[in-house]
Amino acid sequence: MELKTQEDVRRAAAGIAGGHADALDALAFAGVFGAHDVQDAARAAVMDQARSAGIYPASIDALYRARGRDETPLHFTVPAVNIRGLAYDSARALFRARRALDAGAVIHEIARSEIGYTGQRPAEYTFVTIAAALREGWKGPVFIQGDHFQINAKKYAADAAAELKTVQELILEALEAGFYNIDVDSSTLVDLKLATLEGQQGANGGVCAELTAFIRRHQPQGVMVSVGGEIGEVGGHNSRPVELHAFMNVYQEALAQIDPALEGISKISVQTGTSHGGVPRPDGTIAEVKLDFEVLETLSRMAREQYHLAGAVQHGASTLPLDLFDHFPKVGACEIHLATEFQNMLLDHPTFPAGLKREIYEQLRLTAADERKPTDTDEQFFYKTRKKALGPFKRELWSLPGDTREAIGATLEERFRFLLTQLGVTDTRRLVERWTPPVASAFPRLTGAAIAAGRSPEDVTGLSD
């Protein structure tokens, strides 16, 4: 059922109130692919129903601050899930898993780079997430996060003010869309050639403080946005305690100079040996990663005990062996970012149409040819670049046959249930609701200006797991 007019939307909205699931599915599709007036109307209808059902975007900051004060249990690690393709069905699978396990401590996120290559602006990402929550009967807070809102080092070197403005504009767009959790990533500015650790972390800490202050000035009244920082690029050398100290010294001093009363970051991302997306071998399989849990445990403890942060954040983890995931709560990691494996499960699913996959790969031979290394096999090339097809083929993915989408959703749900269980976030809904009550004035509109903000940032580095 495709909605082509505002009257169609009105009828579908009445159908939602009457409990007709297909009406909500049609509104979700219209809110992404409809003409602007239909898109606005569909988004408004879904968001109004979600508000009535007790679903609301929220910040996880208060829960993380409590963790840093040792006022909450440390037996769980919050999964931050990046949904790139088949977003509505994938998010529905995650909410089904969450509801079955009563898992409140879960983040839905999208990175700056992903916004570009998946064709999902913040307003759309929030809308689809909330629509999926409504479809699966979720109630309570939904944590939506801007992942790797990153400074491009080359552009910063050429024109620092312009690159800062670009990230600030994305932050404003995200805040308007209900992203009340933002991971600032200025770790690209770390300069290991400098003699002192504080010198190496100087630009990173200073820019992170500046962007933190910018977020604080523009966050909605009544909301303390959760802000994360990062001390080392994923894929580089493993982080060390002295680097965390150096970053925090620079960051706290810079933030105090802006305004001593400002709340700072609530978590810190570190490098432990992983890489975003994994490293594909010539046959397309992923090389085994040597993850240093001792580094993660040491830095998580230091972050809590010395700086009252929630702990350390693990990036690039979804392609790790499954038997490692129960280790993260044991070492006190506060958050773990997961993305690429869910993309792999979609595109490599046995029910995924072979013809569509061939079409995607043939398109990549043309559009991503400049990214192919001379030594890349086809398997390596397509593994590294196929995420770039998720935006151009977004409508085709959403339009897959119903039985195909159902089968993919069931496979994703099974994996989500496993991960939520291993990470210890089962039965955390009540804890989350205690620390994140709704803020009525902060419920986003997702129409008009939010849609018009649709600039397409370039794929900075292809980050996010």
CSV table of C-alpha atoms in Angstrom, one decimal:
chain,number,residue,atom,x,y,z
A,1,MET,CA,0.0,0.0,0.0
A,2,GLU,CA,1.8,3.1,-1.2
A,3,LEU,CA,0.6,6.5,0.2
A,4,LYS,CA,0.6,9.2,-2.5
A,5,THR,CA,-1.5,12.0,-1.0
A,6,GLN,CA,-2.0,13.5,2.4
A,7,GLU,CA,-5.5,12.0,2.4
A,8,ASP,CA,-3.9,8.6,2.1
A,9,VAL,CA,-1.8,9.5,5.1
A,10,ARG,CA,-4.8,10.6,7.1
A,11,ARG,CA,-6.5,7.2,6.4
A,12,ALA,CA,-3.4,5.3,7.3
A,13,ALA,CA,-3.0,7.3,10.5
A,14,ALA,CA,-6.5,6.3,11.5
A,15,GLY,CA,-5.5,2.7,10.7
A,16,ILE,CA,-2.6,2.9,13.2
A,17,ALA,CA,-5.0,4.0,15.9
A,18,GLY,CA,-7.2,1.0,15.0
A,19,GLY,CA,-4.3,-1.4,15.4
A,20,HIS,CA,-3.6,-2.1,11.7
A,21,ALA,CA,0.1,-2.9,11.4
A,22,ASP,CA,0.1,-2.6,7.6
A,23,ALA,CA,-1.0,1.0,7.9
A,24,LEU,CA,2.1,1.8,10.0
A,25,ASP,CA,4.3,0.0,7.5
A,26,ALA,CA,2.9,2.1,4.8
A,27,LEU,CA,3.5,5.3,6.8
A,28,ALA,CA,7.1,4.3,7.5
A,29,PHE,CA,7.7,3.8,3.7
A,30,ALA,CA,6.0,7.2,2.9
A,31,GLY,CA,8.0,9.0,5.6
A,32,VAL,CA,11.2,8.0,3.8
A,33,PHE,CA,10.2,7.8,0.1
A,34,GLY,CA,7.1,10.0,-0.2
A,35,ALA,CA,6.9,13.4,-1.8
A,36,HIS,CA,7.8,16.2,0.7
A,37,ASP,CA,4.2,17.0,1.8
A,38,VAL,CA,3.4,13.3,2.1
A,39,GLN,CA,6.7,12.7,3.9
A,40,ASP,CA,6.0,15.4,6.4
A,41,ALA,CA,2.4,14.2,7.0
A,42,ALA,CA,3.5,10.6,7.5
A,43,ARG,CA,6.3,11.5,9.9
A,44,ALA,CA,3.9,13.7,11.9
A,45,ALA,CA,1.4,10.9,12.1
A,46,VAL,CA,3.9,8.3,13.3
A,47,MET,CA,5.5,10.6,15.8
A,48,ASP,CA,2.2,11.7,17.3
A,49,GLN,CA,1.2,8.1,17.8
A,50,ALA,CA,4.6,7.3,19.3
A,51,ARG,CA,4.4,10.1,21.8
A,52,SER,CA,1.0,8.9,22.8
A,53,ALA,CA,2.4,5.3,23.2
A,54,GLY,CA,5.1,6.5,25.6
A,55,ILE,CA,8.1,6.3,23.2
A,56,TYR,CA,10.6,9.2,23.3
A,57,PRO,CA,14.1,10.0,22.3
A,58,ALA,CA,16.4,10.4,25.3
A,59,SER,CA,19.9,11.0,26.5
A,60,ILE,CA,21.8,8.2,28.3
A,61,ASP,CA,23.9,10.8,30.1
A,62,ALA,CA,22.3,10.5,33.5
A,63,LEU,CA,22.7,6.7,33.6
A,64,TYR,CA,26.4,7.1,32.5
A,65,ARG,CA,27.0,9.7,35.2
A,66,ALA,CA,25.5,7.4,37.8
A,67,ARG,CA,27.8,4.6,36.6
A,68,GLY,CA,30.8,6.9,37.0
A,69,ARG,CA,29.7,7.6,40.6
A,70,ASP,CA,29.4,3.8,41.2
A,71,GLU,CA,25.6,4.2,41.7
A,72,THR,CA,24.6,1.6,39.0
A,73,PRO,CA,25.7,-2.0,38.5
A,74,LEU,CA,28.7,-2.6,36.2
A,75,HIS,CA,27.6,-6.0,34.9
A,76,PHE,CA,26.4,-4.8,31.5
A,77,THR,CA,27.9,-3.1,28.4
A,78,VAL,CA,25.6,-1.0,26.4
A,79,PRO,CA,25.5,-2.1,22.7
A,80,ALA,CA,25.4,0.8,20.2
A,81,VAL,CA,24.0,-0.6,17.0
A,82,ASN,CA,24.5,1.1,13.6
A,83,ILE,CA,21.8,0.2,11.2
A,84,ARG,CA,22.8,0.9,7.6
A,85,GLY,CA,20.5,-1.0,5.3
A,86,LEU,CA,16.9,-2.2,5.3
A,87,ALA,CA,16.6,0.2,8.3
A,88,TYR,CA,12.9,-0.3,9.2
A,89,ASP,CA,13.0,-4.1,9.2
A,90,SER,CA,16.4,-4.2,10.9
A,91,ALA,CA,15.3,-1.8,13.6
A,92,ARG,CA,12.1,-3.8,14.1
A,93,ALA,CA,14.2,-6.9,14.6
A,94,LEU,CA,16.3,-5.1,17.3
A,95,PHE,CA,13.2,-3.9,19.1
A,96,ARG,CA,11.7,-7.4,19.1
A,97,ALA,CA,14.8,-8.7,20.7
A,98,ARG,CA,14.9,-5.8,23.2
A,99,ARG,CA,11.2,-6.3,24.1
A,100,ALA,CA,11.6,-10.0,24.6
A,101,LEU,CA,14.6,-9.5,26.9
A,102,ASP,CA,13.4,-6.2,28.5
A,103,ALA,CA,16.6,-4.6,27.4
A,104,GLY,CA,16.5,-0.9,27.9
A,105,ALA,CA,20.2,-0.1,27.8
A,106,VAL,CA,20.6,-0.1,24.0
A,107,ILE,CA,21.7,2.7,21.7
A,108,HIS,CA,20.6,3.1,18.0
A,109,GLU,CA,23.3,5.1,16.2
A,110,ILE,CA,24.6,6.3,12.8
A,111,ALA,CA,28.0,7.8,12.0
A,112,ARG,CA,28.8,10.9,10.0
A,113,SER,CA,30.2,8.8,7.2
A,114,GLU,CA,27.2,6.5,7.2
A,115,ILE,CA,24.7,9.4,6.9
A,116,GLY,CA,26.3,10.1,3.6
A,117,TYR,CA,26.7,6.6,2.0
A,118,THR,CA,23.5,5.1,3.4
A,119,GLY,CA,21.4,8.2,2.4
A,120,GLN,CA,19.9,8.5,5.9
A,121,ARG,CA,19.8,12.0,7.3
A,122,PRO,CA,19.3,12.3,11.1
A,123,ALA,CA,15.6,13.2,10.9
A,124,GLU,CA,15.0,10.1,8.7
A,125,TYR,CA,17.0,7.9,11.0
A,126,THR,CA,15.1,9.0,14.1
A,127,PHE,CA,11.8,8.6,12.3
A,128,VAL,CA,12.5,5.1,11.1
A,129,THR,CA,13.8,4.1,14.6
A,130,ILE,CA,10.7,5.5,16.3
A,131,ALA,CA,8.4,3.9,13.7
A,132,ALA,CA,10.0,0.5,14.3
A,133,ALA,CA,9.7,1.0,18.1
A,134,LEU,CA,6.0,1.7,17.7
A,135,ARG,CA,5.5,-1.2,15.3
A,136,GLU,CA,7.0,-3.6,17.9
A,137,GLY,CA,5.2,-2.3,20.9
A,138,TRP,CA,8.2,-0.8,22.6
A,139,LYS,CA,7.6,1.8,25.3
A,140,GLY,CA,10.0,4.1,27.1
A,141,PRO,CA,13.2,6.0,26.2
A,142,VAL,CA,15.0,5.4,22.9
A,143,PHE,CA,18.7,6.4,22.8
A,144,ILE,CA,19.6,7.7,19.3
A,145,GLN,CA,23.3,8.6,18.8
A,146,GLY,CA,25.5,10.4,16.4
A,147,ASP,CA,28.5,8.1,16.1
A,148,HIS,CA,31.9,9.4,15.0
A,149,PHE,CA,30.9,13.0,14.4
A,150,GLN,CA,34.4,13.3,13.2
A,151,ILE,CA,36.9,16.1,12.2
A,152,ASN,CA,38.5,15.5,8.8
A,153,ALA,CA,42.2,16.1,9.6
A,154,LYS,CA,43.1,17.2,6.0
A,155,LYS,CA,40.3,19.7,5.8
A,156,TYR,CA,41.0,20.9,9.3
A,157,ALA,CA,44.6,21.6,8.4
A,158,ALA,CA,43.5,23.5,5.3
A,159,ASP,CA,40.7,25.5,7.0
A,160,ALA,CA,40.0,24.7,10.6
A,161,ALA,CA,37.1,27.1,10.9
A,162,ALA,CA,35.3,25.7,7.9
A,163,GLU,CA,35.7,22.1,9.0
A,164,LEU,CA,34.5,22.9,12.5
A,165,LYS,CA,31.5,24.7,11.0
A,166,THR,CA,30.6,21.6,9.0
A,167,VAL,CA,30.6,19.4,12.1
A,168,GLN,CA,28.7,22.0,14.0
A,169,GLU,CA,26.0,22.1,11.4
A,170,LEU,CA,25.7,18.4,11.5
A,171,ILE,CA,25.4,18.6,15.3
A,172,LEU,CA,22.6,21.1,15.0
A,173,GLU,CA,20.7,18.9,12.5
A,174,ALA,CA,21.2,15.9,14.7
A,175,LEU,CA,20.0,17.7,17.9
A,176,GLU,CA,16.9,18.9,16.0
A,177,ALA,CA,16.2,15.3,15.1
A,178,GLY,CA,16.4,14.0,18.6
A,179,PHE,CA,20.0,12.7,18.6
A,180,TYR,CA,20.6,13.4,22.3
A,181,ASN,CA,23.7,11.3,22.3
A,182,ILE,CA,26.7,12.5,20.3
A,183,ASP,CA,30.2,11.0,20.0
A,184,VAL,CA,32.7,13.7,19.1
A,185,ASP,CA,35.6,12.3,17.3
A,186,SER,CA,38.6,14.7,17.0
A,187,SER,CA,41.1,11.8,17.5
A,188,THR,CA,42.1,12.4,13.9
A,189,LEU,CA,44.0,15.4,15.1
A,190,VAL,CA,46.3,13.5,17.5
A,191,ASP,CA,49.9,14.3,16.4
A,192,LEU,CA,52.3,11.6,17.5
A,193,LYS,CA,55.2,13.5,16.2
A,194,LEU,CA,55.1,16.0,19.0
A,195,ALA,CA,57.4,15.5,22.0
A,196,THR,CA,54.9,15.5,24.9
A,197,LEU,CA,51.7,13.5,25.4
A,198,GLU,CA,49.7,16.6,26.1
A,199,GLY,CA,51.1,18.1,23.0
A,200,GLN,CA,50.0,15.1,21.0
A,201,GLN,CA,46.5,15.3,22.4
A,202,GLY,CA,46.4,19.1,22.4
A,203,ALA,CA,44.3,19.6,19.2
A,204,ASN,CA,42.1,16.6,20.0
A,205,GLY,CA,41.3,17.7,23.5
A,206,GLY,CA,40.8,21.3,22.5
A,207,VAL,CA,38.5,20.6,19.6
A,208,CYS,CA,36.5,18.1,21.7
A,209,ALA,CA,36.0,20.7,24.4
A,210,GLU,CA,34.9,23.3,21.8
A,211,LEU,CA,32.4,20.9,20.3
A,212,THR,CA,31.2,19.9,23.7
A,213,ALA,CA,30.5,23.5,24.6
A,214,PHE,CA,28.7,23.9,21.2
A,215,ILE,CA,26.5,21.0,22.1
A,216,ARG,CA,25.7,22.3,25.5
A,217,ARG,CA,24.7,25.7,24.1
A,218,HIS,CA,22.3,24.1,21.6
A,219,GLN,CA,20.9,21.1,23.5
A,220,PRO,CA,17.1,21.2,24.2
A,221,GLN,CA,16.1,22.7,27.6
A,222,GLY,CA,15.8,19.9,30.1
A,223,VAL,CA,18.1,17.5,28.2
A,224,MET,CA,21.8,16.9,29.1
A,225,VAL,CA,23.1,15.4,25.9
A,226,SER,CA,25.5,12.5,26.4
A,227,VAL,CA,28.8,13.5,24.8
A,228,GLY,CA,31.7,11.0,24.1
A,229,GLY,CA,35.3,11.7,23.3
A,230,GLU,CA,38.0,9.6,21.7
A,231,ILE,CA,41.8,9.4,22.5
A,232,GLY,CA,43.0,7.3,19.6
A,233,GLU,CA,41.9,6.4,16.1
A,234,VAL,CA,40.5,2.9,15.7
A,235,GLY,CA,43.1,0.9,13.7
A,236,GLY,CA,46.1,2.7,15.3
A,237,HIS,CA,48.2,1.7,18.2
A,238,ASN,CA,46.6,0.5,21.4
A,239,SER,CA,45.7,3.3,23.9
A,240,ARG,CA,47.7,3.7,27.1
A,241,PRO,CA,46.8,5.2,30.5
A,242,VAL,CA,49.2,8.1,30.0
A,243,GLU,CA,47.3,9.1,26.9
A,244,LEU,CA,44.0,9.1,28.7
A,245,HIS,CA,45.5,11.3,31.4
A,246,ALA,CA,47.0,13.6,28.8
A,247,PHE,CA,43.7,13.9,26.9
A,248,MET,CA,41.6,14.6,30.0
A,249,ASN,CA,44.1,17.2,31.3
A,250,VAL,CA,43.9,19.1,28.0
A,251,TYR,CA,40.2,18.6,27.6
A,252,GLN,CA,39.2,19.6,31.1
A,253,GLU,CA,41.4,22.7,31.0
A,254,ALA,CA,40.1,23.8,27.6
A,255,LEU,CA,36.5,23.3,28.7
A,256,ALA,CA,37.0,25.2,31.9
A,257,GLN,CA,38.4,28.1,29.9
A,258,ILE,CA,35.2,28.2,27.9
A,259,ASP,CA,32.9,27.8,30.9
A,260,PRO,CA,33.8,26.2,34.2
A,261,ALA,CA,30.2,25.2,34.8
A,262,LEU,CA,29.9,23.1,31.6
A,263,GLU,CA,29.4,19.3,31.9
A,264,GLY,CA,32.0,17.4,30.0
A,265,ILE,CA,32.1,14.0,28.3
A,266,SER,CA,30.5,11.0,30.0
A,267,LYS,CA,32.6,8.3,28.3
A,268,ILE,CA,35.8,7.8,26.3
A,269,SER,CA,36.5,5.7,23.2
A,270,VAL,CA,39.9,3.9,23.1
A,271,GLN,CA,41.8,1.6,20.8
A,272,THR,CA,42.3,-2.0,21.8
A,273,GLY,CA,43.4,-3.7,18.6
A,274,THR,CA,40.2,-3.7,16.5
A,275,SER,CA,39.6,-2.1,13.1
A,276,HIS,CA,36.4,-0.8,11.6
A,277,GLY,CA,34.7,-3.4,9.5
A,278,GLY,CA,37.4,-6.0,10.0
A,279,VAL,CA,40.3,-6.8,7.6
A,280,PRO,CA,39.2,-9.0,4.7
A,281,ARG,CA,41.5,-11.7,3.4
A,282,PRO,CA,41.8,-12.4,-0.3
A,283,ASP,CA,39.0,-15.0,-0.1
A,284,GLY,CA,36.7,-12.5,1.6
A,285,THR,CA,36.9,-14.0,5.1
A,286,ILE,CA,37.8,-11.7,8.0
A,287,ALA,CA,41.2,-11.9,9.6
A,288,GLU,CA,41.2,-12.7,13.3
A,289,VAL,CA,41.7,-9.7,15.6
A,290,LYS,CA,43.9,-9.7,18.7
A,291,LEU,CA,41.8,-7.5,21.1
A,292,ASP,CA,43.6,-6.4,24.3
A,293,PHE,CA,41.0,-6.8,27.1
A,294,GLU,CA,43.5,-5.7,29.7
A,295,VAL,CA,43.8,-2.3,28.0
A,296,LEU,CA,40.0,-2.0,28.0
A,297,GLU,CA,39.7,-3.0,31.6
A,298,THR,CA,42.5,-0.7,32.8
A,299,LEU,CA,41.2,2.3,30.9
A,300,SER,CA,37.6,1.7,31.9
A,301,ARG,CA,38.5,1.5,35.6
A,302,MET,CA,40.6,4.7,35.3
A,303,ALA,CA,37.9,6.5,33.5
A,304,ARG,CA,35.4,5.7,36.3
A,305,GLU,CA,37.6,6.1,39.3
A,306,GLN,CA,39.7,9.1,38.3
A,307,TYR,CA,37.3,11.1,36.0
A,308,HIS,CA,33.8,9.7,37.0
A,309,LEU,CA,33.1,8.7,33.4
A,310,ALA,CA,30.9,5.7,32.6
A,311,GLY,CA,34.1,3.9,31.3
A,312,ALA,CA,35.7,3.1,28.1
A,313,VAL,CA,34.0,2.5,24.7
A,314,GLN,CA,34.9,-0.4,22.3
A,315,HIS,CA,34.6,0.4,18.6
A,316,GLY,CA,34.9,-2.0,15.6
A,317,ALA,CA,33.6,-5.0,17.4
A,318,SER,CA,30.7,-6.6,15.4
A,319,THR,CA,33.0,-8.9,13.4
A,320,LEU,CA,34.8,-10.3,16.5
A,321,PRO,CA,34.3,-14.0,17.3
A,322,LEU,CA,31.0,-14.6,19.1
A,323,ASP,CA,32.7,-16.2,22.1
A,324,LEU,CA,34.3,-12.8,23.1
A,325,PHE,CA,31.2,-10.7,23.7
A,326,ASP,CA,30.6,-11.8,27.3
A,327,HIS,CA,34.1,-10.5,28.1
A,328,PHE,CA,33.1,-6.9,27.7
A,329,PRO,CA,30.9,-6.6,30.8
A,330,LYS,CA,33.5,-8.5,32.8
A,331,VAL,CA,36.2,-5.9,32.1
A,332,GLY,CA,33.8,-2.9,32.7
A,333,ALA,CA,33.5,-1.6,29.2
A,334,CYS,CA,30.6,0.9,29.3
A,335,GLU,CA,29.6,0.7,25.6
A,336,ILE,CA,30.4,-1.3,22.4
A,337,HIS,CA,29.8,-0.2,18.8
A,338,LEU,CA,28.4,-2.8,16.3
A,339,ALA,CA,27.7,-2.3,12.6
A,340,THR,CA,29.4,-4.2,9.8
A,341,GLU,CA,28.3,-7.7,10.7
A,342,PHE,CA,24.6,-6.7,10.5
A,343,GLN,CA,25.3,-5.3,7.0
A,344,ASN,CA,27.0,-8.6,6.1
A,345,MET,CA,24.0,-10.6,7.5
A,346,LEU,CA,21.7,-8.6,5.2
A,347,LEU,CA,23.7,-8.7,2.0
A,348,ASP,CA,24.9,-12.3,2.4
A,349,HIS,CA,21.6,-13.7,3.6
A,350,PRO,CA,20.6,-16.9,1.6
A,351,THR,CA,17.3,-15.3,0.7
A,352,PHE,CA,18.9,-12.0,-0.6
A,353,PRO,CA,18.1,-11.9,-4.4
A,354,ALA,CA,21.1,-12.9,-6.4
A,355,GLY,CA,20.1,-10.6,-9.3
A,356,LEU,CA,20.0,-7.6,-7.0
A,357,LYS,CA,23.4,-8.5,-5.5
A,358,ARG,CA,24.9,-8.7,-9.0
A,359,GLU,CA,23.4,-5.3,-9.9
A,360,ILE,CA,24.9,-3.8,-6.8
A,361,TYR,CA,28.3,-5.2,-7.5
A,362,GLU,CA,28.3,-4.2,-11.1
A,363,GLN,CA,27.4,-0.7,-10.0
A,364,LEU,CA,30.3,-0.7,-7.5
A,365,ARG,CA,32.8,-1.6,-10.3
A,366,LEU,CA,32.0,1.7,-11.8
A,367,THR,CA,31.3,4.0,-8.9
A,368,ALA,CA,34.0,2.7,-6.5
A,369,ALA,CA,36.7,1.8,-8.9
A,370,ASP,CA,39.1,4.4,-7.5
A,371,GLU,CA,39.0,2.7,-4.1
A,372,ARG,CA,40.3,-0.6,-5.5
A,373,LYS,CA,43.9,-1.4,-4.6
A,374,PRO,CA,45.9,-3.3,-7.3
A,375,THR,CA,46.2,-6.3,-4.9
A,376,ASP,CA,42.5,-6.5,-4.1
A,377,THR,CA,40.6,-9.6,-5.1
A,378,ASP,CA,37.0,-9.1,-6.1
A,379,GLU,CA,36.0,-10.5,-2.6
A,380,GLN,CA,38.1,-7.9,-0.8
A,381,PHE,CA,37.0,-5.0,-3.1
A,382,PHE,CA,33.3,-5.8,-2.7
A,383,TYR,CA,33.5,-6.4,1.0
A,384,LYS,CA,35.1,-3.0,1.6
A,385,THR,CA,32.9,-1.0,-0.8
A,386,ARG,CA,29.5,-2.5,-0.8
A,387,LYS,CA,28.3,-0.3,2.1
A,388,LYS,CA,28.5,2.5,-0.5
A,389,ALA,CA,25.6,0.9,-2.4
A,390,LEU,CA,23.2,1.0,0.5
A,391,GLY,CA,22.1,4.6,-0.2
A,392,PRO,CA,21.7,4.3,-4.0
A,393,PHE,CA,19.8,1.0,-3.5
A,394,LYS,CA,17.8,2.0,-0.5
A,395,ARG,CA,14.4,1.8,-2.1
A,396,GLU,CA,15.2,-1.6,-3.7
A,397,LEU,CA,16.2,-2.9,-0.3
A,398,TRP,CA,13.0,-1.6,1.4
A,399,SER,CA,11.0,-3.1,-1.5
A,400,LEU,CA,12.4,-6.7,-1.2
A,401,PRO,CA,9.6,-9.3,-1.1
A,402,GLY,CA,7.9,-9.7,2.3
A,403,ASP,CA,9.1,-13.2,2.9
A,404,THR,CA,12.7,-12.2,2.2
A,405,ARG,CA,12.5,-9.2,4.6
A,406,GLU,CA,10.9,-11.5,7.2
A,407,ALA,CA,13.6,-14.1,6.9
A,408,ILE,CA,16.4,-11.5,7.2
A,409,GLY,CA,14.6,-9.9,10.1
A,410,ALA,CA,14.4,-13.2,11.9
A,411,THR,CA,18.1,-13.9,11.4
A,412,LEU,CA,19.0,-10.4,12.7
A,413,GLU,CA,16.7,-10.8,15.7
A,414,GLU,CA,18.4,-14.0,16.7
A,415,ARG,CA,21.8,-12.3,16.6
A,416,PHE,CA,20.5,-9.3,18.5
A,417,ARG,CA,19.1,-11.6,21.2
A,418,PHE,CA,22.5,-13.3,21.5
A,419,LEU,CA,24.4,-10.0,21.7
A,420,LEU,CA,22.0,-8.4,24.2
A,421,THR,CA,22.3,-11.5,26.4
A,422,GLN,CA,26.1,-11.7,26.2
A,423,LEU,CA,26.5,-8.0,26.9
A,424,GLY,CA,24.3,-8.3,30.0
A,425,VAL,CA,21.6,-5.7,29.1
A,426,THR,CA,18.6,-8.0,29.7
A,427,ASP,CA,16.2,-6.7,32.3
A,428,THR,CA,17.7,-3.1,32.2
A,429,ARG,CA,14.5,-1.3,31.1
A,430,ARG,CA,13.5,-0.3,34.6
A,431,LEU,CA,17.0,0.9,35.4
A,432,VAL,CA,17.0,3.0,32.3
A,433,GLU,CA,13.6,4.5,32.9
A,434,ARG,CA,14.7,5.5,36.4
A,435,TRP,CA,17.5,7.7,35.0
A,436,THR,CA,15.8,8.9,31.8
A,437,PRO,CA,12.3,10.3,32.3
A,438,PRO,CA,10.6,11.9,29.3
A,439,VAL,CA,11.2,15.6,28.6
A,440,ALA,CA,8.0,16.8,26.8
A,441,SER,CA,9.6,19.9,25.3
A,442,ALA,CA,12.4,17.8,23.6
A,443,PHE,CA,10.2,15.6,21.5
A,444,PRO,CA,11.4,16.2,17.9
A,445,ARG,CA,9.2,17.2,15.0
A,446,LEU,CA,11.2,15.6,12.1
A,447,THR,CA,9.4,17.7,9.5
A,448,GLY,CA,9.9,20.8,7.5
A,449,ALA,CA,13.2,22.4,8.5
A,450,ALA,CA,14.6,19.0,9.6
A,451,ILE,CA,14.1,17.5,6.2
A,452,ALA,CA,15.3,20.7,4.4
A,453,ALA,CA,18.6,20.3,6.3
A,454,GLY,CA,19.5,17.4,4.0
A,455,ARG,CA,23.0,18.1,3.1
A,456,SER,CA,25.1,15.1,2.2
A,457,PRO,CA,28.4,15.0,4.0
A,458,GLU,CA,31.1,13.1,2.1
A,459,ASP,CA,32.2,9.7,3.3
A,460,VAL,CA,35.0,11.0,5.6
A,461,THR,CA,36.9,7.7,6.3
A,462,GLY,CA,34.2,5.0,6.1
A,463,LEU,CA,34.2,4.8,9.8
A,464,SER,CA,31.7,3.0,12.1
A,465,ASP,CA,32.7,-0.6,12.8
